Short mmCIF file of N, CA and C in Angstrom, two decimals:
data_model
loop_
_atom_site.label_atom_id
_atom_site.label_comp_id
_atom_site.label_asym_id
_atom_site.label_seq_id
_atom_site.Cartn_x
_atom_site.Cartn_y
_atom_site.Cartn_z
N UNK A 1 28.52 6.31 33.32
CA UNK A 1 27.40 5.76 32.57
C UNK A 1 27.88 4.46 31.92
N UNK A 2 27.10 3.41 32.05
CA UNK A 2 27.50 2.11 31.50
C UNK A 2 26.90 1.81 30.13
N UNK A 3 26.36 2.80 29.44
CA UNK A 3 25.70 2.58 28.15
C UNK A 3 26.31 3.53 27.13
N UNK A 4 26.87 2.98 26.05
CA UNK A 4 27.59 3.81 25.07
C UNK A 4 26.69 4.71 24.25
N UNK A 5 25.38 4.44 24.19
CA UNK A 5 24.50 5.30 23.39
C UNK A 5 23.98 6.50 24.18
N UNK A 6 24.29 6.55 25.49
CA UNK A 6 23.83 7.65 26.34
C UNK A 6 25.03 8.47 26.78
N UNK A 7 24.86 9.79 26.76
CA UNK A 7 25.90 10.66 27.29
C UNK A 7 25.28 11.64 28.29
N UNK A 8 26.09 12.06 29.26
CA UNK A 8 25.63 13.01 30.28
C UNK A 8 26.55 14.22 30.24
N UNK A 9 25.95 15.40 30.12
CA UNK A 9 26.73 16.63 30.15
C UNK A 9 27.33 16.82 31.54
N UNK A 10 28.64 17.00 31.64
CA UNK A 10 29.32 17.12 32.93
C UNK A 10 28.86 18.33 33.73
N UNK A 11 28.57 19.43 33.08
CA UNK A 11 28.14 20.64 33.78
C UNK A 11 26.64 20.71 33.99
N UNK A 12 25.89 20.20 33.05
CA UNK A 12 24.42 20.32 33.12
C UNK A 12 23.74 19.10 33.70
N UNK A 13 24.38 17.94 33.59
CA UNK A 13 23.74 16.71 34.02
C UNK A 13 22.67 16.23 33.06
N UNK A 14 22.55 16.89 31.92
CA UNK A 14 21.54 16.53 30.93
C UNK A 14 21.95 15.23 30.22
N UNK A 15 21.03 14.27 30.24
CA UNK A 15 21.27 12.98 29.62
C UNK A 15 20.68 12.99 28.21
N UNK A 16 21.46 12.57 27.22
CA UNK A 16 20.96 12.49 25.84
C UNK A 16 21.35 11.15 25.26
N UNK A 17 20.55 10.71 24.30
CA UNK A 17 20.91 9.51 23.55
C UNK A 17 20.38 9.65 22.13
N UNK A 18 20.96 8.89 21.25
CA UNK A 18 20.56 8.88 19.85
C UNK A 18 20.56 7.43 19.39
N UNK A 19 19.52 6.67 19.78
CA UNK A 19 19.52 5.25 19.44
C UNK A 19 19.36 5.00 17.96
N UNK A 20 19.89 3.89 17.52
CA UNK A 20 19.74 3.43 16.14
C UNK A 20 18.91 2.15 16.17
N UNK A 21 18.56 1.64 14.98
CA UNK A 21 17.68 0.48 14.89
C UNK A 21 18.18 -0.70 15.72
N UNK A 22 19.48 -0.93 15.72
CA UNK A 22 20.01 -2.08 16.45
C UNK A 22 19.89 -1.92 17.96
N UNK A 23 19.57 -0.71 18.44
CA UNK A 23 19.40 -0.47 19.88
C UNK A 23 17.99 -0.78 20.37
N UNK A 24 17.11 -1.19 19.47
CA UNK A 24 15.73 -1.49 19.86
C UNK A 24 15.73 -2.57 20.94
N UNK A 25 14.94 -2.32 21.98
CA UNK A 25 14.84 -3.31 23.06
C UNK A 25 14.94 -2.65 24.42
N UNK A 26 15.04 -3.47 25.48
CA UNK A 26 15.13 -2.98 26.85
C UNK A 26 16.58 -2.75 27.25
N UNK A 27 16.80 -1.68 27.99
CA UNK A 27 18.14 -1.31 28.45
C UNK A 27 18.08 -0.93 29.91
N UNK A 28 19.22 -1.08 30.57
CA UNK A 28 19.37 -0.66 31.96
C UNK A 28 20.58 0.26 32.01
N UNK A 29 20.37 1.44 32.51
CA UNK A 29 21.41 2.45 32.56
C UNK A 29 21.83 2.64 34.02
N UNK A 30 23.11 2.44 34.31
CA UNK A 30 23.64 2.60 35.67
C UNK A 30 24.49 3.87 35.69
N UNK A 31 24.14 4.78 36.57
CA UNK A 31 24.84 6.06 36.67
C UNK A 31 25.47 6.18 38.06
N UNK A 32 26.79 6.41 38.08
CA UNK A 32 27.50 6.67 39.34
C UNK A 32 27.74 8.16 39.47
N UNK A 33 27.36 8.73 40.61
CA UNK A 33 27.48 10.16 40.84
C UNK A 33 28.39 10.37 42.05
N UNK A 34 29.40 11.24 41.89
CA UNK A 34 30.28 11.58 43.01
C UNK A 34 30.35 13.09 43.16
N UNK A 35 30.67 13.53 44.37
CA UNK A 35 30.83 14.97 44.60
C UNK A 35 32.27 15.25 45.03
N UNK A 36 32.56 16.51 45.39
CA UNK A 36 33.92 16.91 45.76
C UNK A 36 34.39 16.24 47.05
N UNK A 37 33.51 15.79 47.89
CA UNK A 37 33.86 15.15 49.16
C UNK A 37 33.98 13.63 49.01
N UNK A 38 34.02 13.16 47.77
CA UNK A 38 34.11 11.73 47.47
C UNK A 38 32.90 10.93 47.93
N UNK A 39 31.80 11.62 48.14
CA UNK A 39 30.56 10.91 48.42
C UNK A 39 29.98 10.48 47.07
N UNK A 40 29.38 9.34 47.05
CA UNK A 40 28.87 8.86 45.78
C UNK A 40 27.53 8.17 45.96
N UNK A 41 26.89 8.07 44.84
CA UNK A 41 25.59 7.41 44.81
C UNK A 41 25.44 6.77 43.44
N UNK A 42 24.67 5.73 43.39
CA UNK A 42 24.41 5.03 42.13
C UNK A 42 22.91 4.98 41.92
N UNK A 43 22.49 5.30 40.69
CA UNK A 43 21.08 5.14 40.33
C UNK A 43 21.01 4.25 39.09
N UNK A 44 19.92 3.53 38.97
CA UNK A 44 19.69 2.68 37.81
C UNK A 44 18.39 3.13 37.14
N UNK A 45 18.46 3.34 35.85
CA UNK A 45 17.29 3.74 35.06
C UNK A 45 17.06 2.65 34.02
N UNK A 46 15.86 2.09 34.02
CA UNK A 46 15.48 1.11 33.01
C UNK A 46 14.65 1.82 31.95
N UNK A 47 14.94 1.54 30.69
CA UNK A 47 14.18 2.17 29.61
C UNK A 47 14.14 1.24 28.40
N UNK A 48 13.25 1.58 27.48
CA UNK A 48 13.06 0.77 26.28
C UNK A 48 13.16 1.66 25.04
N UNK A 49 13.91 1.21 24.06
CA UNK A 49 13.98 1.87 22.77
C UNK A 49 13.03 1.12 21.85
N UNK A 50 12.01 1.82 21.34
CA UNK A 50 11.00 1.19 20.51
C UNK A 50 11.20 1.55 19.04
N UNK A 51 10.93 0.58 18.22
CA UNK A 51 10.92 0.80 16.78
C UNK A 51 9.58 1.45 16.39
N UNK A 52 9.63 2.35 15.44
CA UNK A 52 8.38 2.90 14.90
C UNK A 52 8.12 2.19 13.57
N UNK A 53 6.94 1.61 13.48
CA UNK A 53 6.57 0.86 12.28
C UNK A 53 6.47 1.80 11.08
N UNK A 54 6.73 1.28 9.88
CA UNK A 54 6.53 2.11 8.68
C UNK A 54 5.05 2.49 8.55
N UNK A 55 4.81 3.59 7.85
CA UNK A 55 3.43 4.10 7.75
C UNK A 55 3.12 4.51 6.31
N UNK A 56 1.82 4.35 5.96
CA UNK A 56 1.33 4.85 4.68
C UNK A 56 1.16 6.35 4.78
N UNK A 57 1.61 7.09 3.78
CA UNK A 57 1.43 8.54 3.74
C UNK A 57 0.14 8.92 3.02
N UNK A 58 -0.58 7.94 2.53
CA UNK A 58 -1.85 8.15 1.82
C UNK A 58 -2.68 6.90 2.00
N UNK A 59 -3.98 7.03 1.85
CA UNK A 59 -4.83 5.84 1.90
C UNK A 59 -4.89 5.24 0.50
N UNK A 60 -5.14 3.96 0.43
CA UNK A 60 -5.27 3.27 -0.85
C UNK A 60 -6.75 3.15 -1.17
N UNK A 61 -7.25 3.90 -2.16
CA UNK A 61 -8.69 3.88 -2.45
C UNK A 61 -9.10 2.61 -3.19
N UNK A 62 -10.36 2.24 -3.03
CA UNK A 62 -10.92 1.15 -3.82
C UNK A 62 -10.94 1.57 -5.29
N UNK A 63 -10.73 0.61 -6.20
CA UNK A 63 -10.58 0.92 -7.62
C UNK A 63 -11.42 -0.05 -8.44
N UNK A 64 -12.04 0.46 -9.49
CA UNK A 64 -12.75 -0.38 -10.45
C UNK A 64 -12.18 -0.09 -11.83
N UNK A 65 -11.68 -1.14 -12.50
CA UNK A 65 -11.05 -1.00 -13.81
C UNK A 65 -11.57 -2.07 -14.75
N UNK A 66 -11.74 -1.72 -16.01
CA UNK A 66 -12.03 -2.73 -17.03
C UNK A 66 -10.80 -3.60 -17.19
N UNK A 67 -10.99 -4.86 -17.54
CA UNK A 67 -9.86 -5.79 -17.61
C UNK A 67 -8.79 -5.33 -18.59
N UNK A 68 -9.16 -4.59 -19.62
CA UNK A 68 -8.20 -4.17 -20.63
C UNK A 68 -7.57 -2.80 -20.33
N UNK A 69 -7.75 -2.31 -19.11
CA UNK A 69 -7.13 -1.05 -18.68
C UNK A 69 -6.18 -1.37 -17.53
N UNK A 70 -4.90 -1.17 -17.75
CA UNK A 70 -3.91 -1.48 -16.72
C UNK A 70 -4.05 -0.53 -15.55
N UNK A 71 -3.73 -1.03 -14.36
CA UNK A 71 -3.80 -0.23 -13.13
C UNK A 71 -2.41 -0.11 -12.54
N UNK A 72 -2.07 1.09 -12.09
CA UNK A 72 -0.80 1.28 -11.38
C UNK A 72 -0.95 2.45 -10.41
N UNK A 73 -0.22 2.35 -9.30
CA UNK A 73 -0.22 3.41 -8.30
C UNK A 73 1.09 3.32 -7.52
N UNK A 74 1.61 4.47 -7.13
CA UNK A 74 2.78 4.50 -6.27
C UNK A 74 2.29 4.50 -4.83
N UNK A 75 2.69 3.52 -4.04
CA UNK A 75 2.32 3.44 -2.63
C UNK A 75 3.29 4.33 -1.86
N UNK A 76 2.79 5.47 -1.41
CA UNK A 76 3.61 6.46 -0.73
C UNK A 76 3.69 6.09 0.75
N UNK A 77 4.90 5.73 1.20
CA UNK A 77 5.09 5.29 2.58
C UNK A 77 6.42 5.82 3.12
N UNK A 78 6.54 5.83 4.43
CA UNK A 78 7.79 6.28 5.05
C UNK A 78 8.02 5.53 6.36
N UNK A 79 9.26 5.56 6.83
CA UNK A 79 9.62 4.98 8.11
C UNK A 79 10.40 6.04 8.88
N UNK A 80 9.84 6.49 10.00
CA UNK A 80 10.44 7.59 10.75
C UNK A 80 11.81 7.25 11.33
N UNK A 81 12.11 5.94 11.45
CA UNK A 81 13.43 5.53 11.93
C UNK A 81 14.45 5.48 10.80
N UNK A 82 14.00 5.68 9.57
CA UNK A 82 14.90 5.61 8.43
C UNK A 82 15.20 4.19 7.98
N UNK A 83 14.42 3.23 8.46
CA UNK A 83 14.64 1.84 8.07
C UNK A 83 14.20 1.60 6.63
N UNK A 84 14.79 0.62 6.00
CA UNK A 84 14.40 0.21 4.66
C UNK A 84 13.02 -0.43 4.74
N UNK A 85 12.12 -0.02 3.85
CA UNK A 85 10.77 -0.58 3.81
C UNK A 85 10.72 -1.70 2.78
N UNK A 86 10.17 -2.83 3.19
CA UNK A 86 9.95 -3.96 2.29
C UNK A 86 8.45 -4.00 2.00
N UNK A 87 8.08 -3.91 0.73
CA UNK A 87 6.68 -3.88 0.30
C UNK A 87 6.23 -5.29 -0.09
N UNK A 88 4.96 -5.62 0.22
CA UNK A 88 4.40 -6.90 -0.21
C UNK A 88 2.90 -6.74 -0.42
N UNK A 89 2.34 -7.68 -1.18
CA UNK A 89 0.89 -7.70 -1.42
C UNK A 89 0.46 -9.15 -1.42
N UNK A 90 -0.76 -9.42 -0.98
CA UNK A 90 -1.23 -10.78 -0.75
C UNK A 90 -1.78 -11.51 -1.96
N UNK A 91 -1.80 -10.90 -3.14
CA UNK A 91 -2.41 -11.57 -4.29
C UNK A 91 -1.57 -11.33 -5.54
N UNK A 92 -1.50 -12.34 -6.39
CA UNK A 92 -0.68 -12.24 -7.60
C UNK A 92 -1.36 -11.48 -8.73
N UNK A 93 -2.59 -11.01 -8.53
CA UNK A 93 -3.28 -10.23 -9.56
C UNK A 93 -2.56 -8.89 -9.78
N UNK A 94 -1.80 -8.45 -8.77
CA UNK A 94 -0.96 -7.25 -8.88
C UNK A 94 0.44 -7.58 -8.38
N UNK A 95 1.38 -6.71 -8.70
CA UNK A 95 2.77 -6.84 -8.28
C UNK A 95 3.16 -5.52 -7.63
N UNK A 96 3.97 -5.59 -6.58
CA UNK A 96 4.52 -4.36 -6.00
C UNK A 96 6.03 -4.52 -5.93
N UNK A 97 6.76 -3.52 -6.45
CA UNK A 97 8.21 -3.61 -6.41
C UNK A 97 8.75 -2.92 -5.15
N UNK A 98 10.03 -2.95 -4.96
CA UNK A 98 10.62 -2.43 -3.72
C UNK A 98 10.77 -0.91 -3.71
N UNK A 99 10.26 -0.25 -4.74
CA UNK A 99 10.14 1.21 -4.72
C UNK A 99 8.73 1.63 -4.35
N UNK A 100 7.82 0.65 -4.17
CA UNK A 100 6.44 0.94 -3.82
C UNK A 100 5.53 1.12 -5.01
N UNK A 101 5.98 0.73 -6.20
CA UNK A 101 5.15 0.86 -7.40
C UNK A 101 4.32 -0.41 -7.52
N UNK A 102 2.98 -0.27 -7.45
CA UNK A 102 2.04 -1.37 -7.54
C UNK A 102 1.36 -1.32 -8.89
N UNK A 103 1.31 -2.45 -9.60
CA UNK A 103 0.71 -2.45 -10.93
C UNK A 103 0.12 -3.82 -11.25
N UNK A 104 -0.79 -3.84 -12.22
CA UNK A 104 -1.41 -5.07 -12.64
C UNK A 104 -1.77 -5.03 -14.11
N UNK A 105 -1.64 -6.17 -14.76
CA UNK A 105 -2.07 -6.37 -16.14
C UNK A 105 -3.03 -7.55 -16.12
N UNK A 106 -4.22 -7.39 -16.66
CA UNK A 106 -5.26 -8.39 -16.49
C UNK A 106 -5.71 -8.94 -17.83
N UNK A 107 -6.37 -10.08 -17.76
CA UNK A 107 -7.02 -10.63 -18.94
C UNK A 107 -8.51 -10.69 -18.65
N UNK A 108 -9.30 -11.01 -19.66
CA UNK A 108 -10.76 -11.05 -19.47
C UNK A 108 -11.16 -12.17 -18.51
N UNK A 109 -10.26 -13.08 -18.20
CA UNK A 109 -10.54 -14.16 -17.24
C UNK A 109 -10.44 -13.69 -15.79
N UNK A 110 -9.97 -12.47 -15.56
CA UNK A 110 -9.72 -11.98 -14.20
C UNK A 110 -10.87 -11.17 -13.61
N UNK A 111 -12.07 -11.22 -14.23
CA UNK A 111 -13.21 -10.46 -13.71
C UNK A 111 -13.41 -10.78 -12.23
N UNK A 112 -13.81 -9.76 -11.46
CA UNK A 112 -14.17 -10.01 -10.07
C UNK A 112 -13.60 -8.99 -9.12
N UNK A 113 -13.93 -9.16 -7.85
CA UNK A 113 -13.43 -8.29 -6.78
C UNK A 113 -12.27 -8.97 -6.07
N UNK A 114 -11.23 -8.22 -5.84
CA UNK A 114 -10.05 -8.72 -5.15
C UNK A 114 -9.78 -7.83 -3.94
N UNK A 115 -9.68 -8.43 -2.77
CA UNK A 115 -9.32 -7.71 -1.55
C UNK A 115 -7.80 -7.79 -1.43
N UNK A 116 -7.15 -6.67 -1.67
CA UNK A 116 -5.69 -6.63 -1.70
C UNK A 116 -5.14 -6.04 -0.42
N UNK A 117 -4.27 -6.77 0.23
CA UNK A 117 -3.66 -6.36 1.48
C UNK A 117 -2.21 -5.98 1.20
N UNK A 118 -1.93 -4.68 1.19
CA UNK A 118 -0.58 -4.17 0.94
C UNK A 118 0.09 -3.97 2.29
N UNK A 119 1.30 -4.54 2.45
CA UNK A 119 2.01 -4.45 3.74
C UNK A 119 3.36 -3.77 3.57
N UNK A 120 3.74 -3.03 4.60
CA UNK A 120 5.04 -2.39 4.72
C UNK A 120 5.74 -3.04 5.90
N UNK A 121 7.00 -3.41 5.73
CA UNK A 121 7.74 -4.07 6.80
C UNK A 121 9.13 -3.47 6.89
N UNK A 122 9.59 -3.22 8.12
CA UNK A 122 10.94 -2.68 8.29
C UNK A 122 11.86 -3.69 9.00
N UNK A 123 11.52 -4.95 8.96
CA UNK A 123 12.22 -6.08 9.56
C UNK A 123 11.92 -6.24 11.05
N UNK A 124 11.25 -5.27 11.66
CA UNK A 124 10.86 -5.40 13.07
C UNK A 124 9.35 -5.27 13.26
N UNK A 125 8.74 -4.38 12.49
CA UNK A 125 7.29 -4.15 12.58
C UNK A 125 6.72 -4.03 11.18
N UNK A 126 5.41 -4.23 11.09
CA UNK A 126 4.76 -4.06 9.80
C UNK A 126 3.43 -3.34 9.97
N UNK A 127 2.99 -2.73 8.89
CA UNK A 127 1.72 -2.02 8.82
C UNK A 127 1.07 -2.45 7.50
N UNK A 128 -0.23 -2.73 7.54
CA UNK A 128 -0.92 -3.17 6.33
C UNK A 128 -2.16 -2.32 6.07
N UNK A 129 -2.56 -2.26 4.82
CA UNK A 129 -3.77 -1.54 4.42
C UNK A 129 -4.46 -2.35 3.32
N UNK A 130 -5.78 -2.44 3.41
CA UNK A 130 -6.56 -3.23 2.45
C UNK A 130 -7.34 -2.29 1.52
N UNK A 131 -7.37 -2.64 0.24
CA UNK A 131 -8.25 -1.94 -0.69
C UNK A 131 -8.83 -2.98 -1.65
N UNK A 132 -9.94 -2.63 -2.27
CA UNK A 132 -10.65 -3.52 -3.18
C UNK A 132 -10.34 -3.12 -4.62
N UNK A 133 -9.93 -4.09 -5.42
CA UNK A 133 -9.74 -3.90 -6.85
C UNK A 133 -10.84 -4.69 -7.54
N UNK A 134 -11.70 -3.99 -8.28
CA UNK A 134 -12.79 -4.62 -9.02
C UNK A 134 -12.43 -4.60 -10.49
N UNK A 135 -12.22 -5.78 -11.06
CA UNK A 135 -11.91 -5.90 -12.48
C UNK A 135 -13.20 -6.23 -13.21
N UNK A 136 -13.58 -5.36 -14.13
CA UNK A 136 -14.86 -5.49 -14.81
C UNK A 136 -14.68 -5.89 -16.27
N UNK A 137 -15.78 -6.23 -16.90
CA UNK A 137 -15.82 -6.53 -18.32
C UNK A 137 -15.59 -5.23 -19.08
N UNK A 138 -15.02 -5.32 -20.26
CA UNK A 138 -14.92 -4.12 -21.08
C UNK A 138 -16.28 -3.84 -21.70
N UNK A 139 -16.48 -2.63 -22.13
CA UNK A 139 -17.77 -2.22 -22.71
C UNK A 139 -17.80 -2.68 -24.17
N UNK A 140 -18.84 -3.42 -24.57
CA UNK A 140 -18.91 -3.87 -25.97
C UNK A 140 -19.10 -2.69 -26.92
N UNK A 141 -18.63 -2.88 -28.12
CA UNK A 141 -18.82 -1.86 -29.17
C UNK A 141 -20.14 -2.16 -29.87
N UNK A 142 -21.02 -1.18 -29.93
CA UNK A 142 -22.33 -1.34 -30.56
C UNK A 142 -22.51 -0.24 -31.60
N UNK A 143 -22.92 -0.65 -32.79
CA UNK A 143 -23.27 0.34 -33.81
C UNK A 143 -24.64 0.00 -34.37
N UNK A 144 -25.40 1.01 -34.72
CA UNK A 144 -26.75 0.83 -35.26
C UNK A 144 -26.72 1.24 -36.72
N UNK A 145 -27.22 0.36 -37.55
CA UNK A 145 -27.26 0.64 -38.98
C UNK A 145 -28.72 0.74 -39.38
N UNK A 146 -29.19 1.95 -39.64
CA UNK A 146 -30.58 2.16 -40.05
C UNK A 146 -30.73 1.87 -41.54
N UNK A 147 -31.91 1.46 -41.93
CA UNK A 147 -32.13 1.23 -43.36
C UNK A 147 -32.11 2.57 -44.11
N UNK A 148 -31.89 2.48 -45.40
CA UNK A 148 -31.83 3.69 -46.23
C UNK A 148 -33.17 4.41 -46.25
N UNK A 149 -34.26 3.68 -46.23
CA UNK A 149 -35.58 4.29 -46.27
C UNK A 149 -36.15 4.28 -44.85
N UNK A 150 -36.27 5.44 -44.21
CA UNK A 150 -36.73 5.53 -42.83
C UNK A 150 -38.22 5.75 -42.73
N UNK A 151 -38.97 5.48 -43.80
CA UNK A 151 -40.41 5.69 -43.78
C UNK A 151 -41.07 4.57 -42.99
N UNK A 152 -41.91 4.97 -42.04
CA UNK A 152 -42.61 3.98 -41.21
C UNK A 152 -44.09 4.06 -41.55
N UNK A 153 -44.61 2.95 -42.03
CA UNK A 153 -46.03 2.88 -42.34
C UNK A 153 -46.79 2.52 -41.08
N UNK A 154 -48.10 2.84 -41.05
CA UNK A 154 -48.94 2.53 -39.90
C UNK A 154 -48.91 1.05 -39.61
N UNK A 155 -48.80 0.72 -38.32
CA UNK A 155 -48.78 -0.67 -37.85
C UNK A 155 -47.65 -1.50 -38.47
N UNK A 156 -46.58 -0.86 -38.77
CA UNK A 156 -45.40 -1.57 -39.31
C UNK A 156 -44.21 -1.37 -38.37
N UNK A 157 -43.28 -2.24 -38.50
CA UNK A 157 -42.04 -2.12 -37.73
C UNK A 157 -40.98 -1.44 -38.57
N UNK A 158 -40.12 -0.71 -37.90
CA UNK A 158 -38.97 -0.11 -38.57
C UNK A 158 -37.81 -1.09 -38.46
N UNK A 159 -37.36 -1.59 -39.56
CA UNK A 159 -36.25 -2.56 -39.48
C UNK A 159 -34.95 -1.83 -39.11
N UNK A 160 -34.29 -2.34 -38.09
CA UNK A 160 -33.01 -1.78 -37.65
C UNK A 160 -32.05 -2.94 -37.45
N UNK A 161 -30.84 -2.75 -37.91
CA UNK A 161 -29.84 -3.80 -37.75
C UNK A 161 -28.75 -3.30 -36.79
N UNK A 162 -28.37 -4.15 -35.86
CA UNK A 162 -27.31 -3.83 -34.90
C UNK A 162 -26.09 -4.68 -35.20
N UNK A 163 -24.93 -4.07 -35.13
CA UNK A 163 -23.67 -4.81 -35.16
C UNK A 163 -23.06 -4.68 -33.77
N UNK A 164 -22.79 -5.80 -33.13
CA UNK A 164 -22.25 -5.80 -31.77
C UNK A 164 -20.99 -6.65 -31.76
N UNK A 165 -19.95 -6.15 -31.15
CA UNK A 165 -18.74 -6.95 -30.99
C UNK A 165 -18.22 -6.78 -29.56
N UNK A 166 -17.50 -7.77 -29.11
CA UNK A 166 -16.98 -7.78 -27.75
C UNK A 166 -15.54 -8.26 -27.81
N UNK A 167 -14.65 -7.57 -27.11
CA UNK A 167 -13.23 -7.91 -27.18
C UNK A 167 -12.91 -9.29 -26.61
N UNK A 168 -13.77 -9.79 -25.75
CA UNK A 168 -13.51 -11.09 -25.13
C UNK A 168 -14.08 -12.24 -25.95
N UNK A 169 -14.70 -11.93 -27.10
CA UNK A 169 -15.37 -12.92 -27.94
C UNK A 169 -16.47 -13.66 -27.16
N UNK A 170 -17.14 -12.92 -26.32
CA UNK A 170 -18.24 -13.46 -25.53
C UNK A 170 -19.52 -13.23 -26.32
N UNK A 171 -20.41 -14.20 -26.30
CA UNK A 171 -21.67 -14.08 -27.03
C UNK A 171 -22.50 -12.94 -26.42
N UNK A 172 -22.99 -12.06 -27.27
CA UNK A 172 -23.79 -10.92 -26.82
C UNK A 172 -25.21 -11.06 -27.35
N UNK A 173 -26.18 -10.58 -26.58
CA UNK A 173 -27.56 -10.62 -27.06
C UNK A 173 -28.23 -9.30 -26.77
#
């Protein structure tokens, strides 16, 4: 056998191999066979060792968060070849570290929908998944202050005062 990653059992003729990442690609295996009468034959087997791309172990759901609520999720992924996974994301509104932890801290200026493309790469292949992050306004604080006298006369209005505040200092009506 002319290939160091392949072995053939002398008694069984069973061919086995255990390729590693660096073996990815096309190979040609030349096997010389002889018998007790010194007759011989040569066969050539062409084969390809393929890399398996990293994969998400879960789907990334669409998320809606108020701007003042931080978002974080662990991106659960694996690579069946045991390759190191490199994580990336296409937008700076979130960060993903090399452990797969994705997180974001937002300000009230970040309102809107973001299409986030999270990618896994093992230096040979990549897999990506898209999810939508919707950053919304926070809910304003509203309190109602009723007058001390709640008596309503016919054809009169009940005076009610509202106090409204908003964390973004946005004018409310």
